[in-house]
Amino acid sequence: MSPTLPTHSREVRLTAVPDGLPEARHFALMETRLPALREGEVLVRNRYFAVFPGLRTLIGGEVDGVPLPRLHAGDTLFGPAVGEVLAGALPPGTLVSHHAGWREYAVLPAGSCAPMDPALPEPVAQLSMGEAGYGALTRLAEVRPGDTVLVTGAAGGVGSLAGQVARLLGAGRVIGSTGSAAKAARLTAELGYDAVLLRDAAEPFGAQLARAAPDGIDVLLDTVGGEQLTAAVRAGRAGARFALVGALSGQFAADRAGGSSPVLLDSFRIVVNGISLRGYRGTEHPGVAAEWTARFGGWLRSGEITFPHAVLPGIGRAPGALRELIDGRQVGAVVVEL
């Protein structure tokens, strides 16, 4: 006898666009009727989905140049997810990744789903944000043996893996930045950082960086922007390579709409020291995804890398998980388990 398939799904919708940072009252858990399966589609039961920082930008509306749509009141949120095929154009039981998170079930074109890569030891590893950091460190910054590397936002989904990757690529000294002493302690004790700088500390960020890297830095992986990028330019050695993958200082600012924060760069120092400064776009490096998955899976199996992530049970936890991410209360990726 064929199993009875679900006809409805619960999903999280944005009920109002906030004036400032999103709070739980701006979201609602609603039930919706699933559409009938058509040829070439699959019905997926989601098992995990990731809460990613870019949602703040999509909700805030500063989306010029962003390859994702703005979220309006009434829209269902979305993001990377891993689920199990229940019926349709792929064999039932197939684990797939897709981008229709924030809901229990999804009807999707089979072509928008990627079967779980066997290189990864566990499904939740598919939701790692490490690909961007790996691509930036290998394609733009090209970490070399002995390099001094600075990773800003080191406790985030990208940064918590990027420091470890930099070490595996041969970095001699890895420095991070974060927002609290507790997270700094975890970064040095568990994730291989040699030193961690604190934003908003009594000592200016530039002074902290000069003390941690008295001879300057060779590589920057920047997820923050703002004053931390400004300080990194001043610390850049001749030929330093800077890769920019995010701008969390603006995305998570209460007085901004999810975009970047102002940055004052020392253009004279950039020119004199021949510092390269480029933004990383995954679409320009199509081979990175498969390469990262293979290497990440191998490093996980060998124990050479740790995947820090918080798993929060229940779709009802999702709005609070987004706020926890914005408030910096987690280390690594934030994943909701259904």
Tab-separated table of C-alpha atoms in Angstrom:
chain	number	residue	atom	x	y	z
A	1	MET	CA	0.000	0.000	0.000
A	2	SER	CA	1.355	3.445	-0.936
A	3	PRO	CA	1.930	5.788	1.997
A	4	THR	CA	-0.493	8.633	2.457
A	5	LEU	CA	1.184	11.819	1.305
A	6	PRO	CA	0.745	15.110	3.168
A	7	THR	CA	-1.650	17.650	1.694
A	8	HIS	CA	-0.656	20.625	3.874
A	9	SER	CA	2.543	22.144	5.198
A	10	ARG	CA	3.443	24.631	7.886
A	11	GLU	CA	5.739	27.476	6.826
A	12	VAL	CA	7.159	30.664	8.306
A	13	ARG	CA	6.015	33.895	6.672
A	14	LEU	CA	7.063	37.488	7.081
A	15	THR	CA	3.962	39.298	8.331
A	16	ALA	CA	5.402	42.820	8.373
A	17	VAL	CA	8.606	44.485	7.196
A	18	PRO	CA	10.316	45.749	10.356
A	19	ASP	CA	11.623	49.236	10.895
A	20	GLY	CA	14.984	48.053	12.196
A	21	LEU	CA	16.002	44.547	13.192
A	22	PRO	CA	13.400	41.773	12.762
A	23	GLU	CA	11.758	40.374	15.882
A	24	ALA	CA	9.495	37.375	16.508
A	25	ARG	CA	6.359	39.516	16.076
A	26	HIS	CA	7.297	40.098	12.424
A	27	PHE	CA	6.849	36.408	11.593
A	28	ALA	CA	4.050	33.855	11.772
A	29	LEU	CA	3.836	30.083	11.412
A	30	MET	CA	1.028	29.348	8.955
A	31	GLU	CA	-0.480	26.276	7.343
A	32	THR	CA	-0.817	26.141	3.568
A	33	ARG	CA	-2.193	23.576	1.129
A	34	LEU	CA	0.435	21.857	-0.986
A	35	PRO	CA	-0.025	22.003	-4.773
A	36	ALA	CA	-0.582	18.776	-6.680
A	37	LEU	CA	2.568	17.129	-8.005
A	38	ARG	CA	3.186	17.679	-11.703
A	39	GLU	CA	5.512	15.846	-14.062
A	40	GLY	CA	9.148	16.524	-13.262
A	41	GLU	CA	8.437	17.631	-9.681
A	42	VAL	CA	9.149	16.103	-6.285
A	43	LEU	CA	7.534	16.310	-2.876
A	44	VAL	CA	10.198	16.783	-0.203
A	45	ARG	CA	9.919	16.539	3.558
A	46	ASN	CA	12.486	18.926	4.983
A	47	ARG	CA	14.726	17.598	7.731
A	48	TYR	CA	17.000	20.617	8.287
A	49	PHE	CA	17.291	24.159	7.016
A	50	ALA	CA	19.914	26.823	7.592
A	51	VAL	CA	19.248	30.328	8.868
A	52	PHE	CA	21.567	32.540	6.823
A	53	PRO	CA	22.627	36.165	7.413
A	54	GLY	CA	21.480	37.371	4.014
A	55	LEU	CA	17.860	37.137	5.146
A	56	ARG	CA	18.383	40.373	7.058
A	57	THR	CA	19.284	42.123	3.798
A	58	LEU	CA	16.377	40.584	1.891
A	59	ILE	CA	13.961	41.675	4.615
A	60	GLY	CA	15.510	45.141	4.914
A	61	GLY	CA	15.295	45.771	1.201
A	62	GLU	CA	18.834	46.837	0.241
A	63	VAL	CA	18.980	44.239	-2.507
A	64	ASP	CA	20.546	46.116	-5.437
A	65	GLY	CA	22.883	43.665	-7.121
A	66	VAL	CA	21.889	40.809	-4.792
A	67	PRO	CA	20.972	37.657	-6.794
A	68	LEU	CA	18.037	36.888	-4.485
A	69	PRO	CA	14.587	38.488	-4.290
A	70	ARG	CA	13.498	40.970	-1.663
A	71	LEU	CA	11.120	39.607	0.973
A	72	HIS	CA	7.787	41.393	1.339
A	73	ALA	CA	5.032	41.070	3.924
A	74	GLY	CA	3.206	37.815	3.306
A	75	ASP	CA	6.179	36.048	1.710
A	76	THR	CA	7.441	32.688	2.955
A	77	LEU	CA	11.067	32.797	4.023
A	78	PHE	CA	13.544	30.525	2.295
A	79	GLY	CA	17.085	29.248	2.545
A	80	PRO	CA	19.325	26.196	2.143
A	81	ALA	CA	17.659	22.973	3.241
A	82	VAL	CA	18.130	19.218	3.282
A	83	GLY	CA	15.124	16.971	2.889
A	84	GLU	CA	13.879	13.528	1.946
A	85	VAL	CA	11.981	12.870	-1.269
A	86	LEU	CA	8.541	11.383	-0.559
A	87	ALA	CA	7.229	11.135	-4.122
A	88	GLY	CA	7.707	12.374	-7.654
A	89	ALA	CA	10.486	12.399	-10.234
A	90	LEU	CA	13.226	11.154	-7.873
A	91	PRO	CA	13.234	7.857	-5.949
A	92	PRO	CA	11.468	8.083	-2.572
A	93	GLY	CA	13.945	8.236	0.287
A	94	THR	CA	16.545	10.222	-1.687
A	95	LEU	CA	18.152	12.914	0.453
A	96	VAL	CA	18.425	16.183	-1.458
A	97	SER	CA	19.546	19.743	-0.859
A	98	HIS	CA	17.554	22.706	-2.179
A	99	HIS	CA	16.646	26.284	-1.230
A	100	ALA	CA	13.057	25.954	-0.010
A	101	GLY	CA	13.732	25.962	3.693
A	102	TRP	CA	11.504	27.545	6.380
A	103	ARG	CA	8.707	25.051	5.634
A	104	GLU	CA	7.969	21.442	6.526
A	105	TYR	CA	7.211	20.187	3.014
A	106	ALA	CA	7.981	21.567	-0.426
A	107	VAL	CA	6.900	20.732	-3.974
A	108	LEU	CA	9.858	21.511	-6.237
A	109	PRO	CA	11.177	20.896	-9.734
A	110	ALA	CA	13.443	17.856	-9.520
A	111	GLY	CA	16.139	19.854	-11.294
A	112	SER	CA	16.326	22.303	-8.385
A	113	CYS	CA	17.272	19.497	-5.991
A	114	ALA	CA	20.778	18.060	-5.645
A	115	PRO	CA	21.143	14.538	-4.230
A	116	MET	CA	23.100	14.439	-0.993
A	117	ASP	CA	26.811	14.122	-1.790
A	118	PRO	CA	28.196	10.865	-0.359
A	119	ALA	CA	31.461	12.673	0.420
A	120	LEU	CA	29.748	14.273	3.420
A	121	PRO	CA	29.431	12.111	6.547
A	122	GLU	CA	26.124	13.603	7.751
A	123	PRO	CA	23.210	15.431	6.090
A	124	VAL	CA	23.533	18.609	8.159
A	125	ALA	CA	27.071	19.124	6.786
A	126	GLN	CA	25.407	19.980	3.472
A	127	LEU	CA	24.276	23.231	5.133
A	128	SER	CA	27.778	24.415	5.963
A	129	MET	CA	28.594	27.944	4.795
A	130	GLY	CA	32.246	27.069	4.341
A	131	GLU	CA	32.182	27.011	0.558
A	132	ALA	CA	32.371	30.814	0.283
A	133	GLY	CA	35.341	31.017	2.647
A	134	TYR	CA	37.125	28.152	0.921
A	135	GLY	CA	36.567	29.678	-2.507
A	136	ALA	CA	37.777	33.086	-1.383
A	137	LEU	CA	40.896	31.665	0.288
A	138	THR	CA	41.836	29.470	-2.670
A	139	ARG	CA	40.733	31.558	-5.663
A	140	LEU	CA	41.278	35.158	-4.544
A	141	ALA	CA	43.576	35.258	-1.523
A	142	GLU	CA	45.538	32.128	-2.488
A	143	VAL	CA	46.880	31.378	0.993
A	144	ARG	CA	50.573	30.505	0.961
A	145	PRO	CA	52.696	28.639	3.516
A	146	GLY	CA	53.557	30.873	6.450
A	147	ASP	CA	50.989	33.593	5.680
A	148	THR	CA	49.454	35.648	8.469
A	149	VAL	CA	45.702	35.531	7.883
A	150	LEU	CA	42.965	37.695	9.412
A	151	VAL	CA	39.369	36.428	9.330
A	152	THR	CA	36.767	38.952	10.437
A	153	GLY	CA	33.505	37.669	11.876
A	154	ALA	CA	35.367	34.520	12.868
A	155	ALA	CA	32.494	33.050	14.915
A	156	GLY	CA	30.017	33.120	12.031
A	157	GLY	CA	29.066	30.349	9.665
A	158	VAL	CA	31.813	31.335	7.209
A	159	GLY	CA	34.479	32.468	9.662
A	160	SER	CA	34.251	29.494	12.017
A	161	LEU	CA	35.380	27.274	9.137
A	162	ALA	CA	37.582	29.766	7.271
A	163	GLY	CA	40.195	29.963	10.023
A	164	GLN	CA	40.522	26.185	10.038
A	165	VAL	CA	40.724	26.092	6.238
A	166	ALA	CA	43.427	28.775	6.212
A	167	ARG	CA	45.490	26.632	8.579
A	168	LEU	CA	44.990	23.545	6.414
A	169	LEU	CA	46.132	25.567	3.400
A	170	GLY	CA	49.407	26.401	5.163
A	171	ALA	CA	48.832	29.665	7.045
A	172	GLY	CA	51.417	30.259	9.748
A	173	ARG	CA	49.306	32.504	11.976
A	174	VAL	CA	45.515	32.848	11.965
A	175	ILE	CA	43.810	35.793	13.658
A	176	GLY	CA	40.067	36.263	14.017
A	177	SER	CA	37.614	38.868	15.230
A	178	THR	CA	34.354	38.452	17.106
A	179	GLY	CA	31.998	40.236	19.488
A	180	SER	CA	32.477	38.596	22.880
A	181	ALA	CA	35.188	37.164	25.101
A	182	ALA	CA	33.246	33.883	25.414
A	183	LYS	CA	33.219	33.363	21.658
A	184	ALA	CA	36.869	34.396	21.442
A	185	ALA	CA	37.725	31.676	23.967
A	186	ARG	CA	35.961	29.048	21.854
A	187	LEU	CA	37.713	30.210	18.704
A	188	THR	CA	41.147	29.799	20.254
A	189	ALA	CA	40.402	26.641	22.250
A	190	GLU	CA	38.378	24.708	19.666
A	191	LEU	CA	38.781	26.198	16.200
A	192	GLY	CA	42.502	26.829	15.874
A	193	TYR	CA	42.736	30.617	16.010
A	194	ASP	CA	46.024	31.939	17.411
A	195	ALA	CA	44.514	35.248	18.529
A	196	VAL	CA	41.038	36.793	18.469
A	197	LEU	CA	40.252	40.526	18.469
A	198	LEU	CA	37.098	41.972	20.009
A	199	ARG	CA	34.967	44.563	18.303
A	200	ASP	CA	33.700	47.404	20.491
A	201	ALA	CA	36.464	46.744	23.041
A	202	ALA	CA	38.110	49.520	25.051
A	203	GLU	CA	41.217	49.153	22.902
A	204	PRO	CA	40.615	50.301	19.300
A	205	PHE	CA	40.401	47.515	16.754
A	206	GLY	CA	43.408	48.781	14.814
A	207	ALA	CA	45.552	48.748	17.945
A	208	GLN	CA	44.466	45.188	18.762
A	209	LEU	CA	45.397	44.096	15.239
A	210	ALA	CA	48.801	45.797	15.418
A	211	ARG	CA	49.522	43.912	18.634
A	212	ALA	CA	48.335	40.555	17.270
A	213	ALA	CA	50.154	40.967	13.937
A	214	PRO	CA	53.076	43.363	14.526
A	215	ASP	CA	54.555	42.556	11.098
A	216	GLY	CA	51.224	43.005	9.322
A	217	ILE	CA	48.905	40.584	7.544
A	218	ASP	CA	49.236	38.792	4.215
A	219	VAL	CA	45.617	37.705	3.759
A	220	LEU	CA	42.229	39.056	4.810
A	221	LEU	CA	38.992	37.110	4.591
A	222	ASP	CA	36.442	39.780	5.430
A	223	THR	CA	32.838	39.075	6.354
A	224	VAL	CA	32.272	42.291	8.333
A	225	GLY	CA	33.468	45.434	6.533
A	226	GLY	CA	33.360	48.778	8.343
A	227	GLU	CA	36.161	49.688	10.736
A	228	GLN	CA	37.612	46.182	10.643
A	229	LEU	CA	38.245	46.416	6.908
A	230	THR	CA	39.690	49.887	7.409
A	231	ALA	CA	42.122	48.558	10.040
A	232	ALA	CA	43.060	45.566	7.886
A	233	VAL	CA	44.134	47.821	5.016
A	234	ARG	CA	46.423	49.712	7.379
A	235	ALA	CA	47.934	46.389	8.499
A	236	GLY	CA	48.319	44.953	5.007
A	237	ARG	CA	51.840	43.931	4.023
A	238	ALA	CA	53.283	44.399	0.533
A	239	GLY	CA	51.361	42.176	-1.851
A	240	ALA	CA	48.605	41.370	0.642
A	241	ARG	CA	45.505	39.706	-0.806
A	242	PHE	CA	42.099	40.698	0.531
A	243	ALA	CA	38.955	38.677	-0.232
A	244	LEU	CA	35.591	40.161	0.756
A	245	VAL	CA	32.668	37.788	1.267
A	246	GLY	CA	30.247	39.783	3.434
A	247	ALA	CA	29.403	43.021	5.221
A	248	LEU	CA	27.845	41.959	8.525
A	249	SER	CA	28.542	45.281	10.224
A	250	GLY	CA	25.960	46.844	7.930
A	251	GLN	CA	23.635	43.861	7.572
A	252	PHE	CA	23.140	43.544	11.314
A	253	ALA	CA	23.082	47.236	12.193
A	254	ALA	CA	19.789	48.329	13.772
A	255	ASP	CA	19.905	51.716	12.044
A	256	ARG	CA	20.439	50.331	8.536
A	257	ALA	CA	18.278	48.343	6.120
A	258	GLY	CA	20.523	45.318	5.764
A	259	GLY	CA	23.155	46.836	3.488
A	260	SER	CA	26.807	47.691	3.861
A	261	SER	CA	28.249	50.118	6.392
A	262	PRO	CA	30.487	53.061	5.452
A	263	VAL	CA	34.160	52.164	4.998
A	264	LEU	CA	37.079	54.602	4.919
A	265	LEU	CA	39.969	52.945	3.077
A	266	ASP	CA	43.546	54.186	2.923
A	267	SER	CA	43.862	54.158	-0.861
A	268	PHE	CA	47.459	55.396	-0.675
A	269	ARG	CA	48.464	52.341	1.366
A	270	ILE	CA	46.570	50.044	-1.000
A	271	VAL	CA	48.534	51.439	-3.947
A	272	VAL	CA	51.952	51.642	-2.270
A	273	ASN	CA	51.748	48.130	-0.842
A	274	GLY	CA	50.123	46.652	-3.927
A	275	ILE	CA	47.208	45.248	-1.912
A	276	SER	CA	44.652	43.376	-4.012
A	277	LEU	CA	41.074	43.742	-2.798
A	278	ARG	CA	38.311	41.752	-4.472
A	279	GLY	CA	34.829	40.568	-3.673
A	280	TYR	CA	34.123	36.857	-3.911
A	281	ARG	CA	31.153	35.746	-6.005
A	282	GLY	CA	30.531	32.021	-6.123
A	283	THR	CA	28.883	32.231	-9.544
A	284	GLU	CA	32.251	33.231	-11.006
A	285	HIS	CA	33.897	30.053	-9.698
A	286	PRO	CA	31.595	27.141	-10.621
A	287	GLY	CA	34.159	24.469	-9.788
A	288	VAL	CA	34.473	25.471	-6.143
A	289	ALA	CA	31.299	23.761	-4.885
A	290	ALA	CA	32.321	20.220	-5.845
A	291	GLU	CA	35.917	20.801	-4.775
A	292	TRP	CA	34.867	22.161	-1.388
A	293	THR	CA	32.423	19.323	-0.747
A	294	ALA	CA	35.072	16.691	-1.498
A	295	ARG	CA	37.731	18.334	0.666
A	296	PHE	CA	35.331	19.257	3.463
A	297	GLY	CA	34.012	15.705	3.616
A	298	GLY	CA	37.545	14.327	3.754
A	299	TRP	CA	38.596	16.766	6.470
A	300	LEU	CA	35.485	15.947	8.524
A	301	ARG	CA	36.081	12.209	8.279
A	302	SER	CA	39.752	12.572	9.228
A	303	GLY	CA	38.998	14.939	12.113
A	304	GLU	CA	41.161	17.697	10.606
A	305	ILE	CA	38.258	20.132	10.656
A	306	THR	CA	35.335	20.809	12.980
A	307	PHE	CA	31.925	21.937	11.743
A	308	PRO	CA	30.564	24.190	14.503
A	309	HIS	CA	26.815	24.530	14.331
A	310	ALA	CA	23.793	24.882	16.594
A	311	VAL	CA	20.790	22.660	15.851
A	312	LEU	CA	17.521	24.129	17.124
A	313	PRO	CA	14.537	21.724	17.157
A	314	GLY	CA	11.183	22.662	15.648
A	315	ILE	CA	10.133	25.023	12.869
A	316	GLY	CA	8.664	27.339	15.512
A	317	ARG	CA	12.222	28.107	16.656
A	318	ALA	CA	13.167	29.551	13.273
A	319	PRO	CA	12.265	33.251	13.819
A	320	GLY	CA	14.089	33.258	17.150
A	321	ALA	CA	17.038	31.539	15.486
A	322	LEU	CA	17.310	34.383	13.001
A	323	ARG	CA	17.381	36.916	15.819
A	324	GLU	CA	19.989	34.856	17.698
A	325	LEU	CA	22.123	34.902	14.568
A	326	ILE	CA	21.765	38.665	14.188
A	327	ASP	CA	22.535	39.211	17.883
A	328	GLY	CA	25.648	37.026	17.649
A	329	ARG	CA	24.510	34.476	20.220
A	330	GLN	CA	25.735	31.451	18.283
A	331	VAL	CA	29.083	30.155	17.023
A	332	GLY	CA	29.060	28.680	13.541
A	333	ALA	CA	26.039	27.800	11.434
A	334	VAL	CA	22.490	27.991	12.798
A	335	VAL	CA	20.308	25.066	11.693
A	336	VAL	CA	16.655	24.298	12.411
A	337	GLU	CA	15.704	20.622	12.642
A	338	LEU	CA	12.178	19.557	11.727
